[in-house]
C-alpha cells in the first residue's frame, strides 16, 4: 500500500495541478489592510510566507498558479448586499477598489508573467461564477492546491466548490489563515479534512520538487 506521501505525490502531478492563492492581496493581508487581525494572523502564523514558498516552487515545477482577488467598483455596482459580511465590508476604512494598491497581490507572494489573476466583483467564492472553473478545465487541472485567506469564509468556499466541480482539493494547513487561530485548526480538522487532502507546506514542496515517477 502506498504511503500517504506517495499518494500526495500522485495527486500533485505537475501537468494536472494548479496552485490557487485566495485573497492574498494588500488590502486584506497587507500591513495597512482593512482586516488587521486577519493580516496579523496570516503573517505571524507563517501562512503568507508559506503561500509565497508554494507559489515559487510551483513555478519551478511547471505548475500553474492562479491568484484569486476580491474587489469592488467605487460605485459598488454588481456587488452583493445580501449578507452582514458585505455590509460590514462596505464600511471598512480600506476598500478593495478595482485598480488600487489594495487589490494587488501582497508581498512576499510574487506574481509572474505566467500566473493568471482572476478578479471578482461579487459573492464569497473564489471559484463559483468567477471564471476560474473553465480556466482550470482548459489547463487540464485535476488537483487544486488551495492557499490563502480566510479559513472563515473564502477558503472553505473554494474547497467545497472545487470538490463539487470534480477536482481533488489539497490544502496545506499551514498556508491558510483565519481568525481566531484556533478556529482555523478546528475548520481544518472538522470540515476541510472531510473533503480535501490535508498536508503541510513542506510535504507539498517535497512533492513538487521531486515528483513521483509513474511506472
Tab-separated table of C-alpha atoms in Angstrom:
chain	number	residue	atom	x	y	z
A	1	UNK	CA	0.000	0.000	0.000
A	2	UNK	CA	1.459	3.407	-0.932
A	3	UNK	CA	2.320	5.776	1.891
A	4	UNK	CA	0.363	8.971	2.456
A	5	UNK	CA	3.313	10.894	0.981
A	6	UNK	CA	3.273	8.722	-2.142
A	7	UNK	CA	-0.471	9.271	-2.513
A	8	UNK	CA	0.065	13.026	-2.164
A	9	UNK	CA	2.812	12.907	-4.791
A	10	UNK	CA	0.450	11.127	-7.168
A	11	UNK	CA	-2.160	13.846	-6.665
A	12	UNK	CA	0.394	16.594	-7.303
A	13	UNK	CA	1.326	15.566	-10.829
A	14	UNK	CA	2.679	18.876	-12.217
A	15	UNK	CA	0.827	18.707	-15.527
A	16	UNK	CA	-2.568	18.381	-13.820
A	17	UNK	CA	-2.065	20.500	-10.687
A	18	UNK	CA	-2.860	24.184	-10.131
A	19	UNK	CA	-1.984	26.291	-7.086
A	20	UNK	CA	-4.679	28.795	-6.123
A	21	UNK	CA	-3.962	31.740	-3.824
A	22	UNK	CA	-7.099	33.174	-2.231
A	23	UNK	CA	-7.351	36.893	-1.426
A	24	UNK	CA	-3.631	37.282	-0.687
A	25	UNK	CA	-3.975	40.953	-1.516
A	26	UNK	CA	-2.595	44.049	0.159
A	27	UNK	CA	-5.993	45.300	1.310
A	28	UNK	CA	-6.622	42.026	3.162
A	29	UNK	CA	-3.274	40.659	4.391
A	30	UNK	CA	-1.093	43.740	3.943
A	31	UNK	CA	0.149	45.773	6.945
A	32	UNK	CA	-2.291	48.591	6.159
A	33	UNK	CA	-5.186	46.379	5.142
A	34	UNK	CA	-8.837	46.505	6.091
A	35	UNK	CA	-8.626	43.469	8.392
A	36	UNK	CA	-5.624	43.964	10.702
A	37	UNK	CA	-6.398	40.938	12.886
A	38	UNK	CA	-6.516	38.632	9.874
A	39	UNK	CA	-3.424	40.248	8.356
A	40	UNK	CA	-1.530	39.795	11.605
A	41	UNK	CA	-2.565	36.143	11.843
A	42	UNK	CA	-1.627	35.433	8.223
A	43	UNK	CA	1.838	36.853	8.790
A	44	UNK	CA	2.545	35.779	12.370
A	45	UNK	CA	1.449	32.190	11.698
A	46	UNK	CA	3.758	31.959	8.690
A	47	UNK	CA	0.823	31.224	6.376
A	48	UNK	CA	1.560	34.076	3.964
A	49	UNK	CA	5.249	33.174	3.825
A	50	UNK	CA	4.268	29.572	3.098
A	51	UNK	CA	1.984	30.709	0.274
A	52	UNK	CA	4.965	32.541	-1.223
A	53	UNK	CA	7.110	29.397	-0.932
A	54	UNK	CA	4.441	27.273	-2.605
A	55	UNK	CA	3.964	29.750	-5.447
A	56	UNK	CA	7.694	29.889	-6.148
A	57	UNK	CA	8.072	26.100	-6.052
A	58	UNK	CA	5.026	25.644	-8.279
A	59	UNK	CA	6.574	27.810	-10.977
A	60	UNK	CA	9.852	25.924	-10.755
A	61	UNK	CA	7.924	22.654	-11.195
A	62	UNK	CA	5.895	23.923	-14.138
A	63	UNK	CA	2.689	24.075	-12.104
A	64	UNK	CA	0.216	26.817	-12.998
A	65	UNK	CA	-0.529	29.476	-10.372
A	66	UNK	CA	-3.825	31.379	-10.185
A	67	UNK	CA	-4.378	34.346	-7.877
A	68	UNK	CA	-8.000	34.950	-6.864
A	69	UNK	CA	-8.648	38.589	-5.947
A	70	UNK	CA	-11.795	40.065	-4.381
A	71	UNK	CA	-12.524	43.652	-5.346
A	72	UNK	CA	-15.356	46.104	-5.939
A	73	UNK	CA	-16.076	49.075	-8.124
A	74	UNK	CA	-16.045	52.505	-6.434
A	75	UNK	CA	-19.795	52.741	-7.041
A	76	UNK	CA	-20.380	49.218	-5.711
A	77	UNK	CA	-22.222	48.218	-8.874
A	78	UNK	CA	-22.694	44.471	-9.107
A	79	UNK	CA	-21.530	43.794	-5.540
A	80	UNK	CA	-23.557	41.704	-3.109
A	81	UNK	CA	-25.524	43.322	-0.312
A	82	UNK	CA	-27.400	40.264	0.874
A	83	UNK	CA	-25.286	39.342	3.920
A	84	UNK	CA	-23.933	41.045	7.006
A	85	UNK	CA	-20.372	40.446	5.805
A	86	UNK	CA	-20.879	42.511	2.655
A	87	UNK	CA	-22.490	45.379	4.510
A	88	UNK	CA	-19.671	45.435	7.076
A	89	UNK	CA	-17.043	45.373	4.318
A	90	UNK	CA	-18.608	48.446	2.769
A	91	UNK	CA	-17.944	50.394	5.980
A	92	UNK	CA	-14.295	49.419	6.408
A	93	UNK	CA	-11.691	52.204	6.208
A	94	UNK	CA	-9.765	50.356	3.483
A	95	UNK	CA	-11.820	49.366	0.450
A	96	UNK	CA	-10.853	46.690	-2.061
A	97	UNK	CA	-11.368	49.018	-5.014
A	98	UNK	CA	-10.510	47.953	-8.543
A	99	UNK	CA	-7.229	49.404	-9.764
A	100	UNK	CA	-5.904	50.391	-6.346
A	101	UNK	CA	-2.971	49.043	-4.347
A	102	UNK	CA	-5.432	47.194	-2.098
A	103	UNK	CA	-6.157	44.627	-4.801
A	104	UNK	CA	-2.542	43.906	-5.711
A	105	UNK	CA	-1.052	40.626	-4.536
A	106	UNK	CA	0.743	41.234	-1.251
A	107	UNK	CA	4.440	40.539	-0.630
A	108	UNK	CA	6.118	38.182	-0.088
A	109	UNK	CA	3.882	36.448	-2.648
A	110	UNK	CA	5.090	37.340	-6.129
A	111	UNK	CA	3.200	37.387	-9.416
A	112	UNK	CA	4.956	36.292	-12.594
A	113	UNK	CA	4.006	36.679	-16.249
A	114	UNK	CA	2.897	33.041	-16.344
A	115	UNK	CA	0.433	33.442	-13.481
A	116	UNK	CA	-3.265	34.045	-14.028
A	117	UNK	CA	-5.041	36.684	-11.928
A	118	UNK	CA	-8.813	36.365	-11.622
A	119	UNK	CA	-10.755	39.268	-10.133
A	120	UNK	CA	-14.313	39.023	-8.862
A	121	UNK	CA	-16.789	41.776	-8.060
A	122	UNK	CA	-19.360	39.662	-6.268
A	123	UNK	CA	-20.001	36.799	-3.923
A	124	UNK	CA	-17.957	34.800	-1.467
A	125	UNK	CA	-16.336	32.178	-3.653
A	126	UNK	CA	-13.034	32.449	-5.500
A	127	UNK	CA	-14.303	29.780	-7.949
A	128	UNK	CA	-18.059	29.746	-8.441
A	129	UNK	CA	-19.140	32.288	-11.050
A	130	UNK	CA	-15.661	33.815	-11.371
A	131	UNK	CA	-14.305	32.123	-14.486
A	132	UNK	CA	-11.783	30.031	-12.538
A	133	UNK	CA	-13.516	26.729	-13.338
A	134	UNK	CA	-13.205	26.974	-17.153
A	135	UNK	CA	-9.608	28.109	-16.741
A	136	UNK	CA	-8.876	25.015	-14.637
A	137	UNK	CA	-10.538	22.743	-17.183
A	138	UNK	CA	-8.645	24.291	-20.075
A	139	UNK	CA	-5.421	23.835	-18.112
A	140	UNK	CA	-6.156	20.138	-17.623
A	141	UNK	CA	-6.355	20.552	-13.860
A	142	UNK	CA	-7.306	17.583	-11.709
A	143	UNK	CA	-5.820	18.694	-8.385
A	144	UNK	CA	-6.269	22.170	-6.917
A	145	UNK	CA	-3.970	23.301	-4.107
A	146	UNK	CA	-5.887	25.911	-2.104
A	147	UNK	CA	-3.954	28.501	-0.092
A	148	UNK	CA	-4.576	31.922	1.432
A	149	UNK	CA	-7.351	33.525	3.463
A	150	UNK	CA	-9.604	33.245	5.116
A	151	UNK	CA	-10.315	29.927	6.764
A	152	UNK	CA	-13.533	31.552	7.954
A	153	UNK	CA	-15.157	32.109	4.554
A	154	UNK	CA	-13.296	32.173	1.224
A	155	UNK	CA	-11.010	29.156	1.693
A	156	UNK	CA	-13.786	26.697	2.616
A	157	UNK	CA	-15.866	28.139	-0.221
A	158	UNK	CA	-13.030	27.398	-2.627
A	159	UNK	CA	-12.538	23.866	-1.313
A	160	UNK	CA	-16.220	22.947	-1.463
A	161	UNK	CA	-16.630	24.446	-4.918
A	162	UNK	CA	-13.562	22.589	-6.184
A	163	UNK	CA	-14.864	19.278	-4.856
A	164	UNK	CA	-18.366	19.899	-6.195
A	165	UNK	CA	-16.893	20.604	-9.629
A	166	UNK	CA	-14.947	17.341	-9.634
A	167	UNK	CA	-11.449	18.487	-8.680
A	168	UNK	CA	-9.366	16.973	-5.904
A	169	UNK	CA	-8.554	19.627	-3.319
A	170	UNK	CA	-5.271	19.704	-1.417
A	171	UNK	CA	-4.987	22.124	1.499
A	172	UNK	CA	-1.565	22.885	3.006
A	173	UNK	CA	-2.797	23.501	6.552
A	174	UNK	CA	-0.001	25.951	7.372
A	175	UNK	CA	-0.628	28.017	4.229
A	176	UNK	CA	-4.134	29.153	5.158
A	177	UNK	CA	-5.183	31.519	7.931
A	178	UNK	CA	-8.303	32.738	9.664
A	179	UNK	CA	-9.353	34.317	12.923
A	180	UNK	CA	-9.107	33.376	15.642
A	181	UNK	CA	-6.212	30.997	15.050
A	182	UNK	CA	-7.863	28.103	16.861
A	183	UNK	CA	-10.832	28.410	14.518
A	184	UNK	CA	-8.550	27.644	11.580
A	185	UNK	CA	-7.385	24.462	13.261
A	186	UNK	CA	-10.982	23.468	14.034
A	187	UNK	CA	-12.094	24.183	10.477
A	188	UNK	CA	-9.302	22.022	9.089
A	189	UNK	CA	-9.887	19.164	11.499
A	190	UNK	CA	-13.684	19.080	11.493
A	191	UNK	CA	-14.598	20.237	7.996
A	192	UNK	CA	-11.852	20.534	5.391
A	193	UNK	CA	-10.280	17.198	6.295
A	194	UNK	CA	-13.555	15.516	5.324
A	195	UNK	CA	-13.407	16.729	1.727
A	196	UNK	CA	-9.773	17.633	0.995
A	197	UNK	CA	-6.326	16.106	1.373
A	198	UNK	CA	-4.633	17.958	4.231
A	199	UNK	CA	-0.860	18.316	4.091
A	200	UNK	CA	1.892	20.651	5.220
A	201	UNK	CA	3.688	23.161	3.052
A	202	UNK	CA	6.898	21.154	3.334
A	203	UNK	CA	5.127	17.983	2.191
A	204	UNK	CA	3.689	19.738	-0.847
A	205	UNK	CA	7.062	21.326	-1.599
A	206	UNK	CA	8.728	17.940	-1.434
A	207	UNK	CA	6.272	16.514	-3.936
A	208	UNK	CA	6.613	19.457	-6.314
A	209	UNK	CA	10.381	19.380	-6.217
A	210	UNK	CA	10.685	15.605	-6.552
A	211	UNK	CA	7.516	14.391	-8.273
A	212	UNK	CA	6.918	10.661	-8.032
A	213	UNK	CA	7.694	8.965	-11.321
A	214	UNK	CA	4.990	6.683	-12.585
A	215	UNK	CA	5.932	3.180	-13.652
